[in-house]
CSV table of N, CA and C in Angstrom, one decimal:
chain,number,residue,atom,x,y,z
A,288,UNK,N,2.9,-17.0,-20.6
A,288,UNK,CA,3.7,-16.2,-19.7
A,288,UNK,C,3.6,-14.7,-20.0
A,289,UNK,N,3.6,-14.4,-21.8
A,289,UNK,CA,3.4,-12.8,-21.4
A,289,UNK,C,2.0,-12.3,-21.0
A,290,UNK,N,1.1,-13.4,-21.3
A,290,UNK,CA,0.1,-12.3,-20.0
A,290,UNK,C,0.5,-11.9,-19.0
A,291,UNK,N,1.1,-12.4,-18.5
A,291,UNK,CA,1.6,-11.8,-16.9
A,291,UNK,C,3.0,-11.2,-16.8
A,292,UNK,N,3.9,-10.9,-17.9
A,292,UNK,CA,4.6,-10.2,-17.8
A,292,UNK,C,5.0,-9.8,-19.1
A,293,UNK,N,4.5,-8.4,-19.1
A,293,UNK,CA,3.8,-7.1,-20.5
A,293,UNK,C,5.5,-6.7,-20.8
A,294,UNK,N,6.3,-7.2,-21.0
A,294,UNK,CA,7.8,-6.7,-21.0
A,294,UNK,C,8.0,-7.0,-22.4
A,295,UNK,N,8.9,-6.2,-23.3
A,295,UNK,CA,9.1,-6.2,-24.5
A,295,UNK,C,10.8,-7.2,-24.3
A,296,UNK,N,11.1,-8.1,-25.4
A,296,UNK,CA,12.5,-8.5,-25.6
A,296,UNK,C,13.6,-8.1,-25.7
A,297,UNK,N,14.4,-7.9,-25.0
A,297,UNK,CA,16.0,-6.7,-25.1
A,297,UNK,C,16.9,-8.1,-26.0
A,298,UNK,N,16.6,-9.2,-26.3
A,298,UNK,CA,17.7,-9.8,-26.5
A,298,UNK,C,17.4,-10.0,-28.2
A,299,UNK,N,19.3,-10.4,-28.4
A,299,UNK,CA,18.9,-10.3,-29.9
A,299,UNK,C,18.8,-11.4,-30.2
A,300,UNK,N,18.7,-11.9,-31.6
A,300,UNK,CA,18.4,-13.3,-31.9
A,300,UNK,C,19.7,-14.5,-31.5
A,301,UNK,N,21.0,-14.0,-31.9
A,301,UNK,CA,22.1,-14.8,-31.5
A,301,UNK,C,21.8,-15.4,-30.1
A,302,UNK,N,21.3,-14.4,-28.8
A,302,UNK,CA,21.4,-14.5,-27.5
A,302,UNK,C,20.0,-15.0,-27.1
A,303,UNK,N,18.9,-14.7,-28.0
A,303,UNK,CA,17.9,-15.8,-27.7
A,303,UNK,C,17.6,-17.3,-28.1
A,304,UNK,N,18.9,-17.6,-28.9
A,304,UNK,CA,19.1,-18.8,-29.7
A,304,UNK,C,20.1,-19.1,-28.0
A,305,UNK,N,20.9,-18.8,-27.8
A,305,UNK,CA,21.7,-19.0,-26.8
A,305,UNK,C,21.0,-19.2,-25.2
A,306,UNK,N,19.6,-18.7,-25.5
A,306,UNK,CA,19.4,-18.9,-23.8
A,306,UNK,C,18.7,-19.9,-24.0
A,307,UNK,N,17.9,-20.2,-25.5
A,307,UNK,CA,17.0,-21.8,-26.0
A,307,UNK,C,18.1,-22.8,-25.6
A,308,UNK,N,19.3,-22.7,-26.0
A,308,UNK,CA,20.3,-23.7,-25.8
A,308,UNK,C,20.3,-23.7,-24.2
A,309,UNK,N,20.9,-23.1,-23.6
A,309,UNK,CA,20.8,-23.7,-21.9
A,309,UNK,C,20.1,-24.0,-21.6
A,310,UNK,N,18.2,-23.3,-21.9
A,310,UNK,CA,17.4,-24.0,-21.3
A,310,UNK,C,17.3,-25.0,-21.9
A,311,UNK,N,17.3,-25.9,-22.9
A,311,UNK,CA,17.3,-27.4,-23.2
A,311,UNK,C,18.3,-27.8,-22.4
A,312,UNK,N,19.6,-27.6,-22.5
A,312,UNK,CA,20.5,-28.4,-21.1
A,312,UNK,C,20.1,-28.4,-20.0
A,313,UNK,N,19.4,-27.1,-19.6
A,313,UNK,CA,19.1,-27.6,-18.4
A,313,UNK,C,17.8,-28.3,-17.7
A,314,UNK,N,16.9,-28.1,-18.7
A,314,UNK,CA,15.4,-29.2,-18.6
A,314,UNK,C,16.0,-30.6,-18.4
A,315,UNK,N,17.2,-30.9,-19.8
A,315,UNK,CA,17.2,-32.3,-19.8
A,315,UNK,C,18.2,-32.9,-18.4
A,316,UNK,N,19.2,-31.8,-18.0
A,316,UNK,CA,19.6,-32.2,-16.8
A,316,UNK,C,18.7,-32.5,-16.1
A,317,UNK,N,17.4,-31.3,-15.1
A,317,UNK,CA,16.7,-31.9,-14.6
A,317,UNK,C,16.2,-33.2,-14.8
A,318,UNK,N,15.3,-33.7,-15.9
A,318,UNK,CA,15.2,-34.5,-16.0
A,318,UNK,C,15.7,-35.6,-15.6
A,319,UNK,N,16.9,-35.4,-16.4
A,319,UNK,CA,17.9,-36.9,-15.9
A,319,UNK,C,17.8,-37.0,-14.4
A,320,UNK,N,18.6,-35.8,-13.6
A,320,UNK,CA,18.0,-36.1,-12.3
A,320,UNK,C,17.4,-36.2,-11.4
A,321,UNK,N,16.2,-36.0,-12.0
A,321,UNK,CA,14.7,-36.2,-11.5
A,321,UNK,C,14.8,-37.7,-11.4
A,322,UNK,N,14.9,-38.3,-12.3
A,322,UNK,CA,14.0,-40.1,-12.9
A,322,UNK,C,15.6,-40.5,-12.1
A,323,UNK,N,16.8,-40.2,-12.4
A,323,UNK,CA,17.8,-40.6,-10.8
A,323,UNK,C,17.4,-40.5,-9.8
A,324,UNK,N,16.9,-39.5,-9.2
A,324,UNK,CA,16.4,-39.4,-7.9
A,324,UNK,C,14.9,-40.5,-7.3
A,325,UNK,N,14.1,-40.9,-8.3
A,325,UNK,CA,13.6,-42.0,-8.1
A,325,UNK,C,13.9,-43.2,-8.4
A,326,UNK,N,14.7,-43.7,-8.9
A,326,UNK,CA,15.8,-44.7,-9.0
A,326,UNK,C,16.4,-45.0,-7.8
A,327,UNK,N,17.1,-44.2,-7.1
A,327,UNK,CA,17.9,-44.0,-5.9
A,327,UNK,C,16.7,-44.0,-4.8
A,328,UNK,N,15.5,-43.5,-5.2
A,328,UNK,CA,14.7,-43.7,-3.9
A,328,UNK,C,13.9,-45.3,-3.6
A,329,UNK,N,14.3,-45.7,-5.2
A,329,UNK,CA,13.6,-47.2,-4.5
A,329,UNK,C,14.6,-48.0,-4.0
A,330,UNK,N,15.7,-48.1,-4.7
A,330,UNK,CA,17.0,-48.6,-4.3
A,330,UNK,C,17.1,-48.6,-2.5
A,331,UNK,N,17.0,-47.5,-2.0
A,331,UNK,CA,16.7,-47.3,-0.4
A,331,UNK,C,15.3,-48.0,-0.2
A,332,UNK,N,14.5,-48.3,-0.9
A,332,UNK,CA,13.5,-48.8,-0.1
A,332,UNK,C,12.1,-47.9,0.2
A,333,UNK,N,12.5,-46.5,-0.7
A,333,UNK,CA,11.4,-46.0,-0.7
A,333,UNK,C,10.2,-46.1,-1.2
A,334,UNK,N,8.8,-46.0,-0.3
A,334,UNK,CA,7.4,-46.6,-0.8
A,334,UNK,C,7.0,-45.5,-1.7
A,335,UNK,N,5.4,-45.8,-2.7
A,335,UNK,CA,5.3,-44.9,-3.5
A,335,UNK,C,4.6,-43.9,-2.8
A,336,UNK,N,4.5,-43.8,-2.0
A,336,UNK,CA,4.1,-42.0,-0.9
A,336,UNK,C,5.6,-41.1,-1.2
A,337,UNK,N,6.6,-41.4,-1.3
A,337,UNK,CA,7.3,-41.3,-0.9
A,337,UNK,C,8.0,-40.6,-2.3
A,338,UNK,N,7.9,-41.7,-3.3
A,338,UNK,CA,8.3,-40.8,-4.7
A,338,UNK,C,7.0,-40.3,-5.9
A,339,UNK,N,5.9,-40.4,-5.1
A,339,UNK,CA,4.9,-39.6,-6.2
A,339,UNK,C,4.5,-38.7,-6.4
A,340,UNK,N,5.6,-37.7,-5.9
A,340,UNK,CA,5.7,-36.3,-6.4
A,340,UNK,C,6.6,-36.6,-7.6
A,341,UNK,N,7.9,-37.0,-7.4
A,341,UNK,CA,8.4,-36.9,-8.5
A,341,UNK,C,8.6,-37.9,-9.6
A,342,UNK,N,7.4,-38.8,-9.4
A,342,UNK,CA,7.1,-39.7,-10.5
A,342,UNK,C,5.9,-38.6,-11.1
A,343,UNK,N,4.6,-38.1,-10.6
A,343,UNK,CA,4.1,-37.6,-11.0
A,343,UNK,C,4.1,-36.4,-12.4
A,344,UNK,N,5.9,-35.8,-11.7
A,344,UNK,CA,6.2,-34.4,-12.7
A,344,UNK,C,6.6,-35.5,-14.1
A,345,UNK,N,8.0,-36.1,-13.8
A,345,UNK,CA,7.7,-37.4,-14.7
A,345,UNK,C,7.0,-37.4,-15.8
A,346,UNK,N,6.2,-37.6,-15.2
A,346,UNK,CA,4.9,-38.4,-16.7
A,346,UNK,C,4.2,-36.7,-16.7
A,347,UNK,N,3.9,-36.2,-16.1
A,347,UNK,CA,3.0,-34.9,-17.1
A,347,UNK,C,4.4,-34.0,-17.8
A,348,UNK,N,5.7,-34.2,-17.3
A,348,UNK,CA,6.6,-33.7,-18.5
A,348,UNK,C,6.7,-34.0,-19.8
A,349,UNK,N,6.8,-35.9,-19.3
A,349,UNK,CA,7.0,-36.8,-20.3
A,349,UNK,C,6.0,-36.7,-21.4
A,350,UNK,N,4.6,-36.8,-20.6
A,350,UNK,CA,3.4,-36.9,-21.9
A,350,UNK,C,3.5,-35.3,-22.5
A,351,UNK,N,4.1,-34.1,-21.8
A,351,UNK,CA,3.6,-32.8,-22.5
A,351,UNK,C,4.7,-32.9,-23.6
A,352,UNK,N,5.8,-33.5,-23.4
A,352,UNK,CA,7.1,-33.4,-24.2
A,352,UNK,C,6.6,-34.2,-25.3
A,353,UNK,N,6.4,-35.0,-25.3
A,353,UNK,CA,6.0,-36.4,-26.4
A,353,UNK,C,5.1,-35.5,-27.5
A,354,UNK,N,3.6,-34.8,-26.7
A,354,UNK,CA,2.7,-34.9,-27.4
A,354,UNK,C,3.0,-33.3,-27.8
A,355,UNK,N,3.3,-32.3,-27.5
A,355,UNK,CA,3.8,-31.4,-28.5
A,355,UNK,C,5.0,-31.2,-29.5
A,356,UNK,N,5.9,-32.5,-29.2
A,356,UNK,CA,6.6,-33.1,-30.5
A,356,UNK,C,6.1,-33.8,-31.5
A,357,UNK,N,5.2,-34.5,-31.7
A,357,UNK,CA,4.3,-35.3,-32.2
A,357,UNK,C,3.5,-34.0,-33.2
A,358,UNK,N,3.0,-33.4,-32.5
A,358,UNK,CA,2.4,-32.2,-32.8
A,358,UNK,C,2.9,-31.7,-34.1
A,359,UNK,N,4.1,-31.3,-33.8
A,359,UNK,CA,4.8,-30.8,-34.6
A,359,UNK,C,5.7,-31.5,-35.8
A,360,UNK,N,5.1,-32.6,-35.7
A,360,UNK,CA,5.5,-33.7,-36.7
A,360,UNK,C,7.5,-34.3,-36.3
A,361,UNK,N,7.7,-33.5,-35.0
A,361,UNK,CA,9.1,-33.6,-34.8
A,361,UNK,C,9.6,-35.0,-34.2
A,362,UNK,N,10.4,-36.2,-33.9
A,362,UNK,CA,10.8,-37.4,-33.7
A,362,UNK,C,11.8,-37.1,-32.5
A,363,UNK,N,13.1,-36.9,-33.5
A,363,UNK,CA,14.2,-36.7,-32.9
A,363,UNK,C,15.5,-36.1,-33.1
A,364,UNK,N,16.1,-35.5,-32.6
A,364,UNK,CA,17.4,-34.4,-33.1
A,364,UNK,C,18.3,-35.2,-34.1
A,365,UNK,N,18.0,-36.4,-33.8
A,365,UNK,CA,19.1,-37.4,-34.1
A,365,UNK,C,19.1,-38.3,-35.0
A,366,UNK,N,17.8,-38.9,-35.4
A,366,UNK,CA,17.1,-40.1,-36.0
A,366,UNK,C,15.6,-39.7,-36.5
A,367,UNK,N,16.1,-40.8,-37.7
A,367,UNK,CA,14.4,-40.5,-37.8
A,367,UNK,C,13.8,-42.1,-37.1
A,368,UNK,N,12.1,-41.8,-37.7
A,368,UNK,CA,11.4,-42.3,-37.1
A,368,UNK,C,11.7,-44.0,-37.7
A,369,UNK,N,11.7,-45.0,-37.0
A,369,UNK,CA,12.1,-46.6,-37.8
A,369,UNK,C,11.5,-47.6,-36.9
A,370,UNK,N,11.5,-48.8,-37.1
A,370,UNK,CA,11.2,-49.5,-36.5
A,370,UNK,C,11.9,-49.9,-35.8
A,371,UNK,N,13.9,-49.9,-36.5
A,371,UNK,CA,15.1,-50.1,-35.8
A,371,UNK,C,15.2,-49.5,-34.5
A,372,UNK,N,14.7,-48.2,-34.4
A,372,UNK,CA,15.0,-47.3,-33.7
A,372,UNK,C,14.5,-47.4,-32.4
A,373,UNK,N,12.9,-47.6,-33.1
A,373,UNK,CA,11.8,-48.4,-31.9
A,373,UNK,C,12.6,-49.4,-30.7
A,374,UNK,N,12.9,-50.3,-31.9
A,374,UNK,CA,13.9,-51.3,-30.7
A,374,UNK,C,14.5,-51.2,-29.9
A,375,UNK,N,15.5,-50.3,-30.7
A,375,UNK,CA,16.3,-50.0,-29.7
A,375,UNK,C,16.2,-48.9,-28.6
A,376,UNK,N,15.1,-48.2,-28.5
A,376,UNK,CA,14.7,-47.4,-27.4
A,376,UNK,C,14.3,-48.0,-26.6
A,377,UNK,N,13.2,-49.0,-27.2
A,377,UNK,CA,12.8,-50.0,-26.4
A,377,UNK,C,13.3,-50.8,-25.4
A,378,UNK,N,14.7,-51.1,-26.1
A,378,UNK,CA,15.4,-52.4,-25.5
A,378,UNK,C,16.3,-51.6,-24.3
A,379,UNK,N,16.3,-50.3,-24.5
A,379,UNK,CA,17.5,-49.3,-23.6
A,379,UNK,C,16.0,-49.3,-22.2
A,380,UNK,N,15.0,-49.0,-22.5
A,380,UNK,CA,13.6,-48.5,-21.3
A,380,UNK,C,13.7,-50.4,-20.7
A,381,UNK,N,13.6,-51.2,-21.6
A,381,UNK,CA,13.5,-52.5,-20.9
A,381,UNK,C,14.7,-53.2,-20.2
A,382,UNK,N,15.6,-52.8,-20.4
A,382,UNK,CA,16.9,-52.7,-19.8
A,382,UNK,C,16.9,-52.3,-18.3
A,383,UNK,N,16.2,-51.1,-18.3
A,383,UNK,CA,16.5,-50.0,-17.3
A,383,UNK,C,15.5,-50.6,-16.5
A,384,UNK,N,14.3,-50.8,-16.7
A,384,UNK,CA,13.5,-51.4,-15.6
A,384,UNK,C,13.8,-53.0,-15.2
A,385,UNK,N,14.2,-53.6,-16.0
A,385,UNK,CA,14.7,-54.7,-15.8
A,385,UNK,C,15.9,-54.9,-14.6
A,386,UNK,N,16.8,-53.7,-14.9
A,386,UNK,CA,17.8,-53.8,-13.9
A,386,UNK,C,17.3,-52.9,-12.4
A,387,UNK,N,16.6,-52.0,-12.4
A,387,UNK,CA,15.8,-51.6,-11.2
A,387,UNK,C,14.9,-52.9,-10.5
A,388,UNK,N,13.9,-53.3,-11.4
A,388,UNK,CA,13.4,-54.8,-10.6
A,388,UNK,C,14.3,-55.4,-9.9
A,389,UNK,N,15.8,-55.9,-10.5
A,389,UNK,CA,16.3,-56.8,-10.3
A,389,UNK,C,17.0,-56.3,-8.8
A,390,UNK,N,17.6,-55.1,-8.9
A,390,UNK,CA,18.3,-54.7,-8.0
A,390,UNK,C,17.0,-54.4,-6.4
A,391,UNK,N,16.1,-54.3,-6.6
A,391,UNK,CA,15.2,-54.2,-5.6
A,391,UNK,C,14.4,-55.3,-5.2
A,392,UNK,N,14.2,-56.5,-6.2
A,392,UNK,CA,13.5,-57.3,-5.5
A,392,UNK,C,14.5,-58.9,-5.5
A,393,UNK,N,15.5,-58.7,-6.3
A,393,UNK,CA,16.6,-59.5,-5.9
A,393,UNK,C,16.1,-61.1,-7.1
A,394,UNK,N,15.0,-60.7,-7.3
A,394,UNK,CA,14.9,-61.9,-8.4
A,394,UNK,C,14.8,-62.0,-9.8
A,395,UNK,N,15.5,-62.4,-10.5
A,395,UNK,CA,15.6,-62.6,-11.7
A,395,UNK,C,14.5,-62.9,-12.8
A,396,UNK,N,13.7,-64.0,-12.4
A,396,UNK,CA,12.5,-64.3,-13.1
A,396,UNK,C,11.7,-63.2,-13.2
A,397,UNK,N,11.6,-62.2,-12.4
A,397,UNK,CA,10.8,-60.8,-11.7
A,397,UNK,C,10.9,-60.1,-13.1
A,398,UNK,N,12.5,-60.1,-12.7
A,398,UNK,CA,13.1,-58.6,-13.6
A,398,UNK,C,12.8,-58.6,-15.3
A,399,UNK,N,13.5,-60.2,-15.6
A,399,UNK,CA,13.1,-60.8,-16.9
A,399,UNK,C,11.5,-60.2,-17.2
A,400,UNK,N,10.9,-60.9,-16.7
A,400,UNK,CA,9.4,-60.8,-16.9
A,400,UNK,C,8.8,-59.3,-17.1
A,401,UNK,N,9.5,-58.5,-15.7
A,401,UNK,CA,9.5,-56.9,-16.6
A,401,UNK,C,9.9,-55.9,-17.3
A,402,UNK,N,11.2,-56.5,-17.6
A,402,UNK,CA,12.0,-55.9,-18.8
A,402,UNK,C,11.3,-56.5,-19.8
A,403,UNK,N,10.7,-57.6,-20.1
A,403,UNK,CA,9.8,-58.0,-21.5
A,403,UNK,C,8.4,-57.2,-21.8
A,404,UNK,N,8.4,-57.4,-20.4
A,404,UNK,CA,6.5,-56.7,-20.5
A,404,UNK,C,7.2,-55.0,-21.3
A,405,UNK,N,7.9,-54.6,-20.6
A,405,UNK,CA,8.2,-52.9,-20.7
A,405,UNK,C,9.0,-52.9,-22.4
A,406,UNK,N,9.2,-53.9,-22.7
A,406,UNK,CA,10.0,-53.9,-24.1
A,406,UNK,C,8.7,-53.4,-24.5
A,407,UNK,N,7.6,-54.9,-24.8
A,407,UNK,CA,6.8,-54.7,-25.5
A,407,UNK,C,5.6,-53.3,-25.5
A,408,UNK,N,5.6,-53.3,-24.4
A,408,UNK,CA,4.7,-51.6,-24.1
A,408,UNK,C,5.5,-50.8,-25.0
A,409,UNK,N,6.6,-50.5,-24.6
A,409,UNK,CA,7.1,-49.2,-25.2
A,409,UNK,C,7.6,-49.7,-26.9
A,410,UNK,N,8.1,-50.6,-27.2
A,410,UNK,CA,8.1,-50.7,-29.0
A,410,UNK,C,6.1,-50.4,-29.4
A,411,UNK,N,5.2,-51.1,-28.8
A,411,UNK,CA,4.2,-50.5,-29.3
A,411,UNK,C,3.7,-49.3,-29.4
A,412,UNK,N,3.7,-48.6,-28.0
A,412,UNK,CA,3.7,-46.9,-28.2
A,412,UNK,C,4.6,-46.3,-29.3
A,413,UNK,N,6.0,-46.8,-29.0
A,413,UNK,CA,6.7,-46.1,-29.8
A,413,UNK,C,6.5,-46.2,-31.2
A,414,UNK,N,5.9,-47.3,-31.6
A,414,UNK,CA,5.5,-47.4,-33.1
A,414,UNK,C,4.4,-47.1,-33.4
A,415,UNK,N,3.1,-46.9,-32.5
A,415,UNK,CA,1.9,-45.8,-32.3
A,415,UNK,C,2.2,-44.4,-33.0
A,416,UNK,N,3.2,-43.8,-31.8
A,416,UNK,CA,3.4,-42.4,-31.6
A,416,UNK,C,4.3,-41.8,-33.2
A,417,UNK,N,5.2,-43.2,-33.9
A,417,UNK,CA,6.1,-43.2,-35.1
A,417,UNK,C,4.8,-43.0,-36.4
A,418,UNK,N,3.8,-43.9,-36.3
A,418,UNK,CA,3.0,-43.8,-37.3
A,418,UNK,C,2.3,-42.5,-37.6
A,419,UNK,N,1.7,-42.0,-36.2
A,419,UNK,CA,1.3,-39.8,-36.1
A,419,UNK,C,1.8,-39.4,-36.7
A,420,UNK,N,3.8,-39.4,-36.1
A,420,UNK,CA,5.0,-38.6,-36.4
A,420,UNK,C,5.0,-38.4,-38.1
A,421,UNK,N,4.9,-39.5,-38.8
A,421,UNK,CA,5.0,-40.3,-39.9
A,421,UNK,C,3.9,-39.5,-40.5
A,422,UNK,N,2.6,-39.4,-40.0
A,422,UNK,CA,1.4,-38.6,-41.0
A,422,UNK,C,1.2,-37.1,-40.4
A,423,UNK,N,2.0,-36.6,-39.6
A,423,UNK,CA,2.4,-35.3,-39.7
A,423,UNK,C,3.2,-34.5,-40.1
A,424,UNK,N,4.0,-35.1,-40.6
A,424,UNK,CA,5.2,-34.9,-41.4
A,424,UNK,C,4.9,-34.5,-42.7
A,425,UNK,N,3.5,-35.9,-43.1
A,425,UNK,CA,3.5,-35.9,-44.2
A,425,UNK,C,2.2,-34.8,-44.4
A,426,UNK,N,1.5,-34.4,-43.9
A,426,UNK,CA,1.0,-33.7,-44.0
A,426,UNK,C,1.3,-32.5,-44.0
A,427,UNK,N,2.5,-31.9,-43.4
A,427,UNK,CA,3.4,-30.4,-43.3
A,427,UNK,C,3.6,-30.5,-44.4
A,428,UNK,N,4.5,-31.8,-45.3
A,428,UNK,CA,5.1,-31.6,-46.5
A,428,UNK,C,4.2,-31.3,-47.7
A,429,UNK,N,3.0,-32.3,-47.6
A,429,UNK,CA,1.5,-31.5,-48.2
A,429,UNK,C,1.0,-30.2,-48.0
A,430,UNK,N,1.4,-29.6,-47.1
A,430,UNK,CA,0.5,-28.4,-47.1
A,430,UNK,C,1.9,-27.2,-47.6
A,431,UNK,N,3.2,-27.3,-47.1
A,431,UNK,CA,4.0,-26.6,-47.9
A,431,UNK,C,4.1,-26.7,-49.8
A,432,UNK,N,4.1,-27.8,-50.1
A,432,UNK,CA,3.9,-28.3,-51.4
A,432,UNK,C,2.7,-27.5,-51.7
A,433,UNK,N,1.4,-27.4,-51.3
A,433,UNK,CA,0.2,-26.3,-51.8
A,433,UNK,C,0.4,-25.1,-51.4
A,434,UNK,N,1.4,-25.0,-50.8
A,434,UNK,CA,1.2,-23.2,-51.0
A,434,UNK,C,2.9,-23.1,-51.8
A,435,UNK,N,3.2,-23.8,-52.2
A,435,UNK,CA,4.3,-23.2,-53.3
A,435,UNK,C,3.2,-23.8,-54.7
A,436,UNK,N,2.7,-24.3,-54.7
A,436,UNK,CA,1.7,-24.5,-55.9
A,436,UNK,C,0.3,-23.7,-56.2
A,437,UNK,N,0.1,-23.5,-54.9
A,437,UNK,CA,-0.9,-22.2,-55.1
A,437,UNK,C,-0.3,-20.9,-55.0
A,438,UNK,N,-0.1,-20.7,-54.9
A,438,UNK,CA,0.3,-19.3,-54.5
A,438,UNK,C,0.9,-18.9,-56.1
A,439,UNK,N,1.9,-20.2,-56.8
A,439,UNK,CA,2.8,-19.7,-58.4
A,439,UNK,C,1.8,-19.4,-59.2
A,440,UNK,N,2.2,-18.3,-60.2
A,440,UNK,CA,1.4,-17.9,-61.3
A,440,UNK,C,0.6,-18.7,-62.3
């Protein structure tokens, strides 16, 4: 972005820590209301013409978010990386689809079947993406550790 806009920073660090803070609230609101608004659109009966604009932002958010966290050896604000954790992300994503199937196609065997498929996809990703997290971390902590060891007398 500053290629295209050559403007120097008027703000001080308190108030650029403060505008980091809203914009995280307000990415994740979007968010939230984004993946609502396709929720609510199949609920009515909407076809995928219909929500693949905003399934699309979706996943190129989702994968940009994931993979320059990962990047940065970062997990989560809240938790670290576990297997427990896995689960239960897992079990909250297979939940969620599970109760969308159910409520749109009205059958149970459906929903089951995709709440399991969607468990298993995402505990495996998510223990994929945990084991990166896991050797980038450990690698930051290797490379800080050599330069407090290289660098001393």
């Amino acid at each position: 972005m500053k290629l295209f806009l050559k403007t120097r920073n008027v703000l001080d660090e308190r108030e650029t820590q403060e505008m980091y803070r809203i914009e995280h609230h307000g990415l994740w609101a979007m968010y939230v209301l984004l993946c609502a608004s396709v929720i609510v659109q199949l609920f009515f009966g909407a076809g995928l013409a219909q929500i693949a604009g905003e399934v699309f932002v979706i996943g190129v958010v989702s994968v940009a978010m994931i993979i320059a966290y990962a990047r940065r050896g970062i997990w989560d604000d809240h938790a670290r990386p576990s297997a427990g954790g896995n689960a239960l992300y897992a079990a909250g994503c297979a939940l969620g689809v599970g109760v969308v199937v159910l409520g749109m196609k009205r059958e149970v065997v459906r929903a089951l079947a995709a709440g399991a498929g969607t468990f298993v996809l995402c505990f495996f990703l998510l223990s994929l993406l945990m084991s990166y997290v896991k050797k980038r971390q450990k690698q930051q902590i290797d490379a800080l550790e050599c330069e407090n060891d290289c660098n001393a007398p």
